[in-house]
PDB file of C-alpha atoms in Angstrom:
ATOM      1  CA  MET A   8      26.257 -10.200  16.158  1.00 89.00           C
ATOM      2  CA  SER A   9      22.946 -11.811  16.922  1.00 94.00           C
ATOM      3  CA  GLU A  10      22.133 -14.487  19.616  1.00 94.00           C
ATOM      4  CA  PHE A  11      19.287 -15.933  17.907  1.00 97.00           C
ATOM      5  CA  ARG A  12      19.465 -19.154  16.792  1.00 97.00           C
ATOM      6  CA  ALA A  13      16.577 -20.955  14.802  1.00 97.00           C
ATOM      7  CA  ASN A  14      16.088 -24.638  15.132  1.00 96.00           C
ATOM      8  CA  GLY A  15      14.246 -27.357  13.059  1.00 97.00           C
ATOM      9  CA  LEU A  16      11.725 -26.466  10.498  1.00 97.00           C
ATOM     10  CA  PHE A  17      12.044 -22.500  11.886  1.00 98.00           C
ATOM     11  CA  LYS A  18      15.208 -22.260   9.808  1.00 97.00           C
ATOM     12  CA  ASN A  19      13.064 -22.401   6.636  1.00 98.00           C
ATOM     13  CA  THR A  20      12.075 -18.990   5.704  1.00 97.00           C
ATOM     14  CA  HIS A  21       8.762 -19.773   4.659  1.00 97.00           C
ATOM     15  CA  PHE A  22       7.853 -22.240   7.413  1.00 98.00           C
ATOM     16  CA  SER A  23       8.918 -19.396   9.858  1.00 98.00           C
ATOM     17  CA  THR A  24       6.934 -16.642   8.195  1.00 98.00           C
ATOM     18  CA  ILE A  25       3.812 -18.347   7.616  1.00 97.00           C
ATOM     19  CA  TYR A  26       3.469 -20.220  10.773  1.00 97.00           C
ATOM     20  CA  SER A  27       3.984 -16.931  12.549  1.00 97.00           C
ATOM     21  CA  ALA A  28       1.543 -14.962  10.548  1.00 96.00           C
ATOM     22  CA  LYS A  29      -1.163 -17.646  10.451  1.00 95.00           C
ATOM     23  CA  ILE A  30      -0.691 -20.323  12.883  1.00 97.00           C
ATOM     24  CA  ARG A  31       0.686 -18.508  16.052  1.00 97.00           C
ATOM     25  CA  GLN A  32      -1.940 -17.267  18.521  1.00 96.00           C
ATOM     26  CA  VAL A  33      -1.678 -14.646  21.272  1.00 97.00           C
ATOM     27  CA  LYS A  34      -4.529 -14.406  23.746  1.00 96.00           C
ATOM     28  CA  GLY A  35      -5.139 -12.488  26.792  1.00 95.00           C
ATOM     29  CA  VAL A  36      -4.553  -8.822  25.580  1.00 97.00           C
ATOM     30  CA  HIS A  37      -7.288  -6.339  26.319  1.00 96.00           C
ATOM     31  CA  GLN A  38      -7.614  -3.321  23.811  1.00 97.00           C
ATOM     32  CA  GLU A  39      -9.568  -0.099  24.451  1.00 97.00           C
ATOM     33  CA  ARG A  40     -10.109   1.926  21.132  1.00 98.00           C
ATOM     34  CA  GLU A  41      -9.550   5.564  20.906  1.00 98.00           C
ATOM     35  CA  ARG A  42     -10.430   7.116  17.359  1.00 98.00           C
ATOM     36  CA  VAL A  43      -8.193  10.216  16.589  1.00 98.00           C
ATOM     37  CA  THR A  44      -9.423  12.772  13.988  1.00 98.00           C
ATOM     38  CA  LEU A  45      -6.535  13.906  11.804  1.00 98.00           C
ATOM     39  CA  PRO A  46      -5.683  17.636  10.869  1.00 98.00           C
ATOM     40  CA  ASP A  47      -7.129  16.830   7.189  1.00 97.00           C
ATOM     41  CA  GLY A  48     -10.464  15.559   8.784  1.00 98.00           C
ATOM     42  CA  ASP A  49      -9.776  11.703   8.487  1.00 98.00           C
ATOM     43  CA  PHE A  50      -9.178   9.437  11.454  1.00 98.00           C
ATOM     44  CA  VAL A  51      -7.132   6.720  12.760  1.00 98.00           C
ATOM     45  CA  ASP A  52      -7.895   4.135  15.539  1.00 98.00           C
ATOM     46  CA  ILE A  53      -5.644   3.441  18.376  1.00 98.00           C
ATOM     47  CA  ASP A  54      -6.042   0.355  20.355  1.00 98.00           C
ATOM     48  CA  TRP A  55      -4.714   0.721  23.879  1.00 97.00           C
ATOM     49  CA  SER A  56      -3.507  -1.568  26.382  1.00 96.00           C
ATOM     50  CA  TYR A  57      -2.565  -0.848  29.930  1.00 94.00           C
ATOM     51  CA  THR A  58       0.253  -2.267  32.393  1.00 90.00           C
ATOM     52  CA  LEU A  59      -0.987  -5.209  34.360  1.00 78.00           C
ATOM     53  CA  SER A  60       0.431  -3.554  37.484  1.00 68.00           C
ATOM     54  CA  ARG A  61      -2.533  -1.161  37.584  1.00 62.00           C
ATOM     55  CA  LYS A  62      -0.339   1.548  38.705  1.00 73.00           C
ATOM     56  CA  ARG A  63       0.215   4.679  36.944  1.00 82.00           C
ATOM     57  CA  THR A  64       3.130   4.115  34.664  1.00 90.00           C
ATOM     58  CA  GLN A  65       5.670   6.698  33.188  1.00 93.00           C
ATOM     59  CA  LYS A  66       6.141   4.421  29.869  1.00 96.00           C
ATOM     60  CA  VAL A  67       4.399   4.083  26.889  1.00 97.00           C
ATOM     61  CA  ALA A  68       5.248   2.213  23.638  1.00 98.00           C
ATOM     62  CA  LEU A  69       3.722   3.151  20.200  1.00 98.00           C
ATOM     63  CA  LEU A  70       3.352  -0.105  17.939  1.00 98.00           C
ATOM     64  CA  PHE A  71       3.131   0.416  14.100  1.00 98.00           C
ATOM     65  CA  HIS A  72       2.243  -2.691  11.836  1.00 98.00           C
ATOM     66  CA  GLY A  73       3.159  -3.888   8.600  1.00 98.00           C
ATOM     67  CA  LEU A  74       1.283  -3.808   4.936  1.00 97.00           C
ATOM     68  CA  GLU A  75      -2.349  -4.531   5.315  1.00 96.00           C
ATOM     69  CA  GLY A  76      -1.748  -5.429   9.046  1.00 97.00           C
ATOM     70  CA  ASN A  77      -3.567  -4.156  12.091  1.00 98.00           C
ATOM     71  CA  ALA A  78      -3.312  -3.763  15.919  1.00 98.00           C
ATOM     72  CA  GLN A  79      -4.728  -7.574  16.288  1.00 98.00           C
ATOM     73  CA  ARG A  80      -2.013  -9.116  14.236  1.00 98.00           C
ATOM     74  CA  THR A  81      -0.228 -11.591  16.480  1.00 98.00           C
ATOM     75  CA  TYR A  82       3.051  -9.748  16.144  1.00 98.00           C
ATOM     76  CA  MET A  83       1.310  -6.728  17.649  1.00 98.00           C
ATOM     77  CA  LEU A  84      -0.649  -8.389  20.467  1.00 98.00           C
ATOM     78  CA  ALA A  85       2.525 -10.323  21.503  1.00 98.00           C
ATOM     79  CA  MET A  86       4.639  -7.095  21.586  1.00 98.00           C
ATOM     80  CA  ALA A  87       1.876  -5.601  23.334  1.00 98.00           C
ATOM     81  CA  LYS A  88       1.536  -8.279  25.910  1.00 98.00           C
ATOM     82  CA  LEU A  89       5.411  -8.395  26.767  1.00 98.00           C
ATOM     83  CA  LEU A  90       5.462  -4.732  27.225  1.00 97.00           C
ATOM     84  CA  ILE A  91       2.381  -4.330  29.288  1.00 96.00           C
ATOM     85  CA  ARG A  92       3.747  -7.300  31.712  1.00 95.00           C
ATOM     86  CA  ASN A  93       6.879  -4.915  32.150  1.00 95.00           C
ATOM     87  CA  GLY A  94       5.397  -1.646  33.151  1.00 94.00           C
ATOM     88  CA  TYR A  95       4.542  -0.135  29.914  1.00 96.00           C
ATOM     89  CA  ASP A  96       1.337   1.144  28.661  1.00 96.00           C
ATOM     90  CA  VAL A  97       0.833   0.280  24.899  1.00 98.00           C
ATOM     91  CA  ALA A  98      -0.831   2.373  22.135  1.00 98.00           C
ATOM     92  CA  ALA A  99      -1.294  -0.064  19.008  1.00 98.00           C
ATOM     93  CA  VAL A 100      -1.832   2.100  16.026  1.00 98.00           C
ATOM     94  CA  ASN A 101      -3.970   1.092  13.149  1.00 98.00           C
ATOM     95  CA  PHE A 102      -3.268   3.003   9.800  1.00 98.00           C
ATOM     96  CA  ARG A 103      -5.911   4.739   7.708  1.00 98.00           C
ATOM     97  CA  GLY A 104      -8.407   2.125   6.585  1.00 97.00           C
ATOM     98  CA  CYS A 105      -6.695  -0.684   8.537  1.00 97.00           C
ATOM     99  CA  SER A 106      -8.645  -0.731  11.860  1.00 97.00           C
ATOM    100  CA  GLY A 107     -11.740  -2.492   9.950  1.00 95.00           C
ATOM    101  CA  SER A 108     -13.595   0.851   9.240  1.00 95.00           C
ATOM    102  CA  ASP A 109     -12.796   2.522   5.790  1.00 95.00           C
ATOM    103  CA  ASN A 110     -11.121   5.767   6.340  1.00 97.00           C
ATOM    104  CA  LEU A 111     -12.785   8.860   4.917  1.00 97.00           C
ATOM    105  CA  LEU A 112     -10.541  10.151   2.169  1.00 97.00           C
ATOM    106  CA  TYR A 113      -9.550   9.161  -1.227  1.00 97.00           C
ATOM    107  CA  ARG A 114      -5.838   8.733   0.280  1.00 97.00           C
ATOM    108  CA  SER A 115      -4.920   5.930   3.039  1.00 97.00           C
ATOM    109  CA  TYR A 116      -1.575   5.180   4.164  1.00 98.00           C
ATOM    110  CA  HIS A 117       1.734   4.019   2.668  1.00 98.00           C
ATOM    111  CA  SER A 118       5.276   2.976   3.614  1.00 98.00           C
ATOM    112  CA  GLY A 119       6.797   6.339   3.630  1.00 97.00           C
ATOM    113  CA  GLU A 120       3.531   8.064   5.609  1.00 97.00           C
ATOM    114  CA  THR A 121       5.271  10.156   8.541  1.00 98.00           C
ATOM    115  CA  ASP A 122       2.641  12.834   8.887  1.00 97.00           C
ATOM    116  CA  ASP A 123       0.046  10.770  10.537  1.00 98.00           C
ATOM    117  CA  MET A 124       2.728   9.175  12.695  1.00 98.00           C
ATOM    118  CA  ARG A 125       4.290  12.379  13.648  1.00 98.00           C
ATOM    119  CA  PHE A 126       0.788  13.808  14.760  1.00 98.00           C
ATOM    120  CA  ILE A 127       0.037  10.808  16.872  1.00 98.00           C
ATOM    121  CA  ILE A 128       3.356  10.822  18.587  1.00 98.00           C
ATOM    122  CA  GLN A 129       3.188  14.458  19.175  1.00 98.00           C
ATOM    123  CA  MET A 130      -0.376  14.382  20.489  1.00 97.00           C
ATOM    124  CA  ILE A 131       0.672  11.561  23.036  1.00 97.00           C
ATOM    125  CA  ALA A 132       3.584  13.589  24.327  1.00 97.00           C
ATOM    126  CA  GLU A 133       1.642  16.609  24.541  1.00 96.00           C
ATOM    127  CA  LYS A 134      -0.980  15.005  27.083  1.00 92.00           C
ATOM    128  CA  ASP A 135       2.093  14.708  29.379  1.00 89.00           C
ATOM    129  CA  LEU A 136       0.851  11.608  30.839  1.00 91.00           C
ATOM    130  CA  TYR A 137       4.241   9.809  30.003  1.00 95.00           C
ATOM    131  CA  ASN A 138       8.054  10.736  30.577  1.00 95.00           C
ATOM    132  CA  GLU A 139       9.263   8.197  28.483  1.00 97.00           C
ATOM    133  CA  ILE A 140       7.930   7.209  24.676  1.00 98.00           C
ATOM    134  CA  PHE A 141       9.293   4.044  22.922  1.00 98.00           C
ATOM    135  CA  LEU A 142       8.516   3.436  19.218  1.00 98.00           C
ATOM    136  CA  TYR A 143       8.326  -0.145  17.528  1.00 98.00           C
ATOM    137  CA  GLY A 144       7.458  -0.835  13.902  1.00 98.00           C
ATOM    138  CA  VAL A 145       7.161  -4.023  11.847  1.00 98.00           C
ATOM    139  CA  SER A 146       7.868  -4.122   8.253  1.00 98.00           C
ATOM    140  CA  LEU A 147       6.084  -1.180   6.388  1.00 98.00           C
ATOM    141  CA  GLY A 148       5.729   0.355   9.892  1.00 98.00           C
ATOM    142  CA  GLY A 149       9.281  -0.081  10.590  1.00 98.00           C
ATOM    143  CA  ASN A 150      10.156   1.730   7.522  1.00 98.00           C
ATOM    144  CA  ALA A 151       7.999   4.591   8.187  1.00 98.00           C
ATOM    145  CA  LEU A 152       9.480   4.803  11.827  1.00 98.00           C
ATOM    146  CA  LEU A 153      13.089   4.856  10.634  1.00 98.00           C
ATOM    147  CA  LYS A 154      12.026   7.637   7.893  1.00 98.00           C
ATOM    148  CA  TYR A 155      10.368   9.535  10.859  1.00 98.00           C
ATOM    149  CA  ALA A 156      13.334   9.602  12.963  1.00 98.00           C
ATOM    150  CA  GLY A 157      15.701  10.241   9.917  1.00 98.00           C
ATOM    151  CA  GLU A 158      13.709  13.353   9.157  1.00 98.00           C
ATOM    152  CA  LYS A 159      14.091  14.964  12.643  1.00 94.00           C
ATOM    153  CA  LYS A 160      10.870  17.057  12.218  1.00 94.00           C
ATOM    154  CA  GLY A 161      10.152  17.908  15.907  1.00 91.00           C
ATOM    155  CA  ILE A 162      10.625  14.576  17.582  1.00 97.00           C
ATOM    156  CA  PRO A 163       9.362  15.055  21.399  1.00 97.00           C
ATOM    157  CA  SER A 164      12.112  14.763  23.848  1.00 96.00           C
ATOM    158  CA  GLN A 165       9.974  11.817  25.742  1.00 97.00           C
ATOM    159  CA  VAL A 166      11.080   9.543  22.855  1.00 98.00           C
ATOM    160  CA  LYS A 167      13.807   7.400  23.975  1.00 97.00           C
ATOM    161  CA  ALA A 168      14.293   4.624  21.481  1.00 98.00           C
ATOM    162  CA  ILE A 169      12.997   2.997  18.539  1.00 98.00           C
ATOM    163  CA  ALA A 170      12.955  -0.791  17.582  1.00 98.00           C
ATOM    164  CA  THR A 171      11.932  -1.997  14.277  1.00 98.00           C
ATOM    165  CA  VAL A 172      11.648  -5.694  12.583  1.00 98.00           C
ATOM    166  CA  GLY A 173      11.737  -7.076   9.099  1.00 98.00           C
ATOM    167  CA  VAL A 174      12.260  -3.508   7.583  1.00 98.00           C
ATOM    168  CA  PRO A 175      12.031  -2.810   3.680  1.00 98.00           C
ATOM    169  CA  ALA A 176      14.423   0.005   4.123  1.00 98.00           C
ATOM    170  CA  ASP A 177      14.749  -0.007   0.283  1.00 98.00           C
ATOM    171  CA  LEU A 178      11.362  -0.484  -1.086  1.00 98.00           C
ATOM    172  CA  LYS A 179      12.424  -1.064  -4.865  1.00 98.00           C
ATOM    173  CA  ALA A 180      14.836  -3.907  -3.473  1.00 98.00           C
ATOM    174  CA  SER A 181      12.097  -5.243  -1.434  1.00 98.00           C
ATOM    175  CA  LEU A 182       9.659  -5.372  -4.511  1.00 97.00           C
ATOM    176  CA  GLU A 183      12.315  -7.086  -6.523  1.00 97.00           C
ATOM    177  CA  GLN A 184      12.345  -9.622  -3.724  1.00 97.00           C
ATOM    178  CA  LEU A 185       8.848 -10.293  -3.642  1.00 97.00           C
ATOM    179  CA  ASN A 186       8.818 -10.785  -7.252  1.00 96.00           C
ATOM    180  CA  TYR A 187      10.922 -13.942  -7.119  1.00 95.00           C
ATOM    181  CA  SER A 188       8.747 -16.885  -7.920  1.00 95.00           C
ATOM    182  CA  GLU A 189       9.060 -18.699  -4.749  1.00 96.00           C
ATOM    183  CA  ASN A 190       7.595 -15.618  -2.886  1.00 96.00           C
ATOM    184  CA  TRP A 191       4.408 -15.749  -5.022  1.00 96.00           C
ATOM    185  CA  VAL A 192       2.260 -16.719  -2.002  1.00 96.00           C
ATOM    186  CA  TYR A 193       3.272 -13.223  -0.121  1.00 97.00           C
ATOM    187  CA  ARG A 194       2.747 -11.115  -2.908  1.00 96.00           C
ATOM    188  CA  THR A 195      -0.457 -12.731  -3.923  1.00 96.00           C
ATOM    189  CA  SER A 196      -1.998 -12.166  -0.606  1.00 96.00           C
ATOM    190  CA  PHE A 197      -0.991  -8.454  -0.590  1.00 97.00           C
ATOM    191  CA  LEU A 198      -2.283  -8.048  -4.020  1.00 97.00           C
ATOM    192  CA  VAL A 199      -5.750  -9.537  -3.041  1.00 97.00           C
ATOM    193  CA  ASP A 200      -5.983  -7.427   0.049  1.00 96.00           C
ATOM    194  CA  LEU A 201      -5.106  -4.165  -2.030  1.00 97.00           C
ATOM    195  CA  ARG A 202      -7.500  -4.897  -4.868  1.00 97.00           C
ATOM    196  CA  GLY A 203     -10.197  -5.402  -2.360  1.00 96.00           C
ATOM    197  CA  LYS A 204      -9.601  -2.123  -0.934  1.00 95.00           C
ATOM    198  CA  TYR A 205      -9.572  -0.471  -4.489  1.00 96.00           C
ATOM    199  CA  ARG A 206     -12.706  -2.110  -5.403  1.00 95.00           C
ATOM    200  CA  LYS A 207     -14.417  -0.657  -2.058  1.00 94.00           C
ATOM    201  CA  LYS A 208     -13.021   2.803  -2.635  1.00 95.00           C
ATOM    202  CA  MET A 209     -14.340   2.837  -6.272  1.00 95.00           C
ATOM    203  CA  VAL A 210     -17.882   3.336  -5.010  1.00 93.00           C
ATOM    204  CA  LYS A 211     -16.912   6.439  -3.025  1.00 94.00           C
ATOM    205  CA  TYR A 212     -14.357   7.868  -5.713  1.00 96.00           C
ATOM    206  CA  PRO A 213     -15.862   6.795  -9.217  1.00 94.00           C
ATOM    207  CA  GLU A 214     -14.226   9.798 -10.758  1.00 94.00           C
ATOM    208  CA  LEU A 215     -10.808   8.687  -9.752  1.00 94.00           C
ATOM    209  CA  MET A 216     -11.067   5.055  -9.578  1.00 96.00           C
ATOM    210  CA  THR A 217     -12.684   3.020 -12.475  1.00 94.00           C
ATOM    211  CA  SER A 218     -13.197  -0.917 -13.277  1.00 95.00           C
ATOM    212  CA  GLU A 219     -11.103  -0.363 -16.232  1.00 95.00           C
ATOM    213  CA  VAL A 220      -8.367   0.692 -14.169  1.00 95.00           C
ATOM    214  CA  TYR A 221      -8.850  -1.914 -11.617  1.00 97.00           C
ATOM    215  CA  ALA A 222      -8.614  -4.558 -14.378  1.00 97.00           C
ATOM    216  CA  THR A 223      -5.042  -3.457 -15.033  1.00 97.00           C
ATOM    217  CA  ILE A 224      -3.798  -4.194 -11.511  1.00 97.00           C
ATOM    218  CA  LYS A 225      -1.862  -7.451 -11.841  1.00 97.00           C
ATOM    219  CA  THR A 226       1.101  -6.801  -9.650  1.00 97.00           C
ATOM    220  CA  LEU A 227       2.115  -4.763  -6.683  1.00 97.00           C
ATOM    221  CA  LYS A 228       3.910  -2.197  -8.857  1.00 98.00           C
ATOM    222  CA  ASP A 229       0.681  -1.812 -11.053  1.00 98.00           C
ATOM    223  CA  PHE A 230      -1.406  -0.876  -7.592  1.00 98.00           C
ATOM    224  CA  ASP A 231       1.478   1.527  -6.623  1.00 98.00           C
ATOM    225  CA  ASP A 232       1.353   3.092 -10.067  1.00 98.00           C
ATOM    226  CA  VAL A 233      -2.428   3.564 -10.284  1.00 97.00           C
ATOM    227  CA  TYR A 234      -3.243   4.242  -6.590  1.00 98.00           C
ATOM    228  CA  THR A 235      -0.600   4.612  -4.276  1.00 98.00           C
ATOM    229  CA  ALA A 236       1.532   7.012  -6.184  1.00 98.00           C
ATOM    230  CA  PRO A 237      -1.510   9.523  -7.513  1.00 97.00           C
ATOM    231  CA  ALA A 238      -3.250   9.157  -4.120  1.00 97.00           C
ATOM    232  CA  HIS A 239      -0.348  10.385  -1.946  1.00 98.00           C
ATOM    233  CA  GLY A 240       1.490  12.824  -4.233  1.00 97.00           C
ATOM    234  CA  PHE A 241       4.036  10.721  -6.268  1.00 98.00           C
ATOM    235  CA  LYS A 242       4.751  10.783  -9.932  1.00 98.00           C
ATOM    236  CA  ASN A 243       4.653   7.091 -10.224  1.00 98.00           C
ATOM    237  CA  ALA A 244       5.564   3.731  -8.544  1.00 98.00           C
ATOM    238  CA  LEU A 245       9.280   4.177  -8.784  1.00 98.00           C
ATOM    239  CA  ASP A 246       9.002   7.858  -7.390  1.00 98.00           C
ATOM    240  CA  TYR A 247       7.399   6.514  -4.364  1.00 98.00           C
ATOM    241  CA  TYR A 248       9.768   3.692  -3.638  1.00 98.00           C
ATOM    242  CA  GLU A 249      12.584   6.062  -3.964  1.00 98.00           C
ATOM    243  CA  LYS A 250      10.987   8.852  -1.911  1.00 98.00           C
ATOM    244  CA  ALA A 251       9.369   6.549   0.548  1.00 98.00           C
ATOM    245  CA  SER A 252      12.401   4.536   1.394  1.00 98.00           C
ATOM    246  CA  SER A 253      14.180   5.195   4.791  1.00 98.00           C
ATOM    247  CA  PHE A 254      17.491   3.907   3.655  1.00 98.00           C
ATOM    248  CA  GLU A 255      18.786   7.295   2.742  1.00 97.00           C
ATOM    249  CA  LEU A 256      17.784   9.099   5.896  1.00 98.00           C
ATOM    250  CA  LEU A 257      19.199   6.345   8.110  1.00 98.00           C
ATOM    251  CA  PRO A 258      22.506   8.285   8.852  1.00 97.00           C
ATOM    252  CA  GLU A 259      20.488  11.080  10.171  1.00 97.00           C
ATOM    253  CA  ILE A 260      19.074   9.285  13.088  1.00 98.00           C
ATOM    254  CA  GLU A 261      20.050  10.396  16.492  1.00 96.00           C
ATOM    255  CA  LEU A 262      18.009   8.172  18.642  1.00 97.00           C
ATOM    256  CA  PRO A 263      18.903   4.600  19.828  1.00 97.00           C
ATOM    257  CA  THR A 264      17.450   2.585  16.930  1.00 98.00           C
ATOM    258  CA  LEU A 265      17.312  -1.317  16.564  1.00 98.00           C
ATOM    259  CA  ILE A 266      16.953  -2.806  13.058  1.00 98.00           C
ATOM    260  CA  LEU A 267      16.302  -6.570  13.359  1.00 98.00           C
ATOM    261  CA  ASN A 268      16.290  -8.130   9.659  1.00 98.00           C
ATOM    262  CA  ALA A 269      16.751 -11.870   9.157  1.00 98.00           C
ATOM    263  CA  LYS A 270      19.381 -12.651   6.247  1.00 98.00           C
ATOM    264  CA  ASN A 271      16.589 -15.122   5.125  1.00 98.00           C
ATOM    265  CA  ASP A 272      13.828 -12.701   5.174  1.00 98.00           C
ATOM    266  CA  SER A 273      11.662 -13.226   1.743  1.00 96.00           C
ATOM    267  CA  PHE A 274      10.793  -9.705   1.754  1.00 97.00           C
ATOM    268  CA  LEU A 275      14.234  -8.224   1.916  1.00 98.00           C
ATOM    269  CA  HIS A 276      17.194  -7.386  -0.570  1.00 96.00           C
ATOM    270  CA  GLY A 277      20.069  -5.436  -1.028  1.00 96.00           C
ATOM    271  CA  ASP A 278      20.075  -1.920   0.867  1.00 97.00           C
ATOM    272  CA  CYS A 279      17.418  -3.375   3.159  1.00 98.00           C
ATOM    273  CA  TYR A 280      20.366  -4.469   4.975  1.00 98.00           C
ATOM    274  CA  PRO A 281      22.092  -1.014   5.762  1.00 98.00           C
ATOM    275  CA  TYR A 282      25.589  -2.509   7.115  1.00 98.00           C
ATOM    276  CA  GLU A 283      27.541   0.747   6.131  1.00 97.00           C
ATOM    277  CA  HIS A 284      24.967   3.139   7.957  1.00 97.00           C
ATOM    278  CA  ALA A 285      25.090   1.018  10.942  1.00 97.00           C
ATOM    279  CA  THR A 286      28.803   0.768  11.033  1.00 97.00           C
ATOM    280  CA  SER A 287      29.152   4.490  10.774  1.00 97.00           C
ATOM    281  CA  SER A 288      26.573   5.500  13.378  1.00 97.00           C
ATOM    282  CA  ASN A 289      26.668   5.503  17.155  1.00 96.00           C
ATOM    283  CA  ASP A 290      22.702   5.389  17.205  1.00 97.00           C
ATOM    284  CA  LEU A 291      21.789   2.507  14.568  1.00 97.00           C
ATOM    285  CA  PHE A 292      21.966  -0.904  15.550  1.00 97.00           C
ATOM    286  CA  LEU A 293      21.515  -3.602  12.973  1.00 98.00           C
ATOM    287  CA  GLU A 294      21.203  -7.073  14.014  1.00 98.00           C
ATOM    288  CA  THR A 295      20.752  -9.697  11.052  1.00 98.00           C
ATOM    289  CA  PRO A 296      20.297 -13.307  12.155  1.00 98.00           C
ATOM    290  CA  ASP A 297      20.889 -15.959   9.678  1.00 98.00           C
ATOM    291  CA  HIS A 298      17.185 -17.300  10.384  1.00 98.00           C
ATOM    292  CA  GLY A 299      14.028 -15.776  11.094  1.00 98.00           C
ATOM    293  CA  GLY A 300      12.118 -15.121   7.932  1.00 98.00           C
ATOM    294  CA  HIS A 301       9.721 -12.302   7.863  1.00 98.00           C
ATOM    295  CA  VAL A 302       8.990 -11.444  11.412  1.00 98.00           C
ATOM    296  CA  GLY A 303       9.271 -15.271  12.406  1.00 98.00           C
ATOM    297  CA  PHE A 304      11.895 -15.127  15.120  1.00 98.00           C
ATOM    298  CA  TYR A 305      10.523 -18.154  16.931  1.00 98.00           C
ATOM    299  CA  LYS A 306      11.860 -19.359  20.333  1.00 94.00           C
ATOM    300  CA  ARG A 307      10.324 -21.818  22.718  1.00 93.00           C
ATOM    301  CA  GLY A 308       8.037 -20.140  25.178  1.00 93.00           C
ATOM    302  CA  GLU A 309       5.361 -17.500  25.173  1.00 95.00           C
ATOM    303  CA  PHE A 310       7.285 -14.658  23.322  1.00 98.00           C
ATOM    304  CA  TYR A 311       9.556 -14.572  20.213  1.00 98.00           C
ATOM    305  CA  TYR A 312      13.213 -13.630  20.300  1.00 98.00           C
ATOM    306  CA  SER A 313      12.232 -10.083  18.385  1.00 98.00           C
ATOM    307  CA  GLU A 314       9.959  -9.318  21.107  1.00 98.00           C
ATOM    308  CA  GLN A 315      12.087  -9.930  23.993  1.00 98.00           C
ATOM    309  CA  ARG A 316      15.145  -8.145  22.148  1.00 98.00           C
ATOM    310  CA  THR A 317      12.878  -5.356  21.636  1.00 98.00           C
ATOM    311  CA  LEU A 318      12.008  -5.180  25.337  1.00 98.00           C
ATOM    312  CA  ASP A 319      15.508  -5.374  26.242  1.00 97.00           C
ATOM    313  CA  PHE A 320      16.675  -2.784  23.871  1.00 98.00           C
ATOM    314  CA  PHE A 321      14.101  -0.274  25.436  1.00 98.00           C
ATOM    315  CA  GLU A 322      15.396  -1.228  28.884  1.00 96.00           C
ATOM    316  CA  GLU A 323      19.057  -0.655  28.006  1.00 93.00           C
ATOM    317  CA  LYS A 324      18.460   2.659  26.462  1.00 78.00           C
ATOM    318  CA  THR A 325      16.358   4.120  29.030  1.00 75.00           C
ATOM    319  CA  PRO A 326      18.222   6.834  30.939  1.00 68.00           C
TER     320      PRO A 326
END
C-alpha cells in the first residue's frame, strides 16, 4: 500500500513527469568531483556531497541516474540534499560519458551495466570509511541496481539497503510503452540525445560508426541495434533487452530493496510491476501509487514523496 496521493494537475502523468524534469529546481547542493579510472582504462566521474553536520559520518549513499541523465539532474540533487541533511555523505555517480566529458572507449553505459557499478561500490567499501552503504537508482540506474543485487557477485557487507524509483525492470515492455503515440515527447528527447552521442563517437571510431548507419537511426530500438548491442556484447536490441532487464533476477535479491513505480508511469508496462516477485519475497518491497508519472512524486514542500520515502526506507532498514 502507498500513502502517496497526488493533487490537481499532478494526477496527470505528463504534467508530473515534465514538471519534475524540466521545471523543478533544486539549489544549494555542493558537489566535489572525483575521477575514477576503471579496470579497462576508461573512467567515470563521481560527484561527492558531504553531510551538513561537518562531523565524520559512518553512512554513505551512492546515487545512480537514468538514461542520458547525470549527477546534476534535479532528482539526483534533491535526493542528495535530503540525505546530507540527515547525516549521510553522498556519492552521485555519472555513468560513462554522462558527466560532460566523453568517455575514452567505443563502449559507454547501458541499462544492465553492473560491472562499473560493482567496481565503484567495492572501491568505496574497501576505503573503509563507512560502516553503512546505501544504494539509490532512478529509472535506468534503478534497473542496473536491481540487476546488481540479483546477481549477488560479491556485494560488500556494508551495503544495507537499496531504493529505486521509476524502474523499467522489463526493458522490452518499457520500450513498448514509450512507443505509444502519446509518449512521443519522451522517446524523441532520448533519441535526439543518443543520436548526438553517436555523431560524436563517429569521429573517434570511423571504422565502427558511419554516417550511413547514423542515418538509419530512426527509433530507440534502431539505436540499440546499431550501437548499444554491438558495443556491449549483445547480438541485437532484443537480446540486449532480455539480458539487461532486472526482472528475472528479482527473486534472487537478498537485501532490503524498495521499488517505487507509479501506475501511471509513461515509461513502464507489464513486468515493470513485479507484483508476484514482491509477494513471494521477504526482501523486495514494491510500492505502486496510482499517480506520480515518471519520477514525479510531487508533494508540497522542498522534497518529493519519493525522496522522503527513500530516506525513511534507509532509516528503517538500518540495523
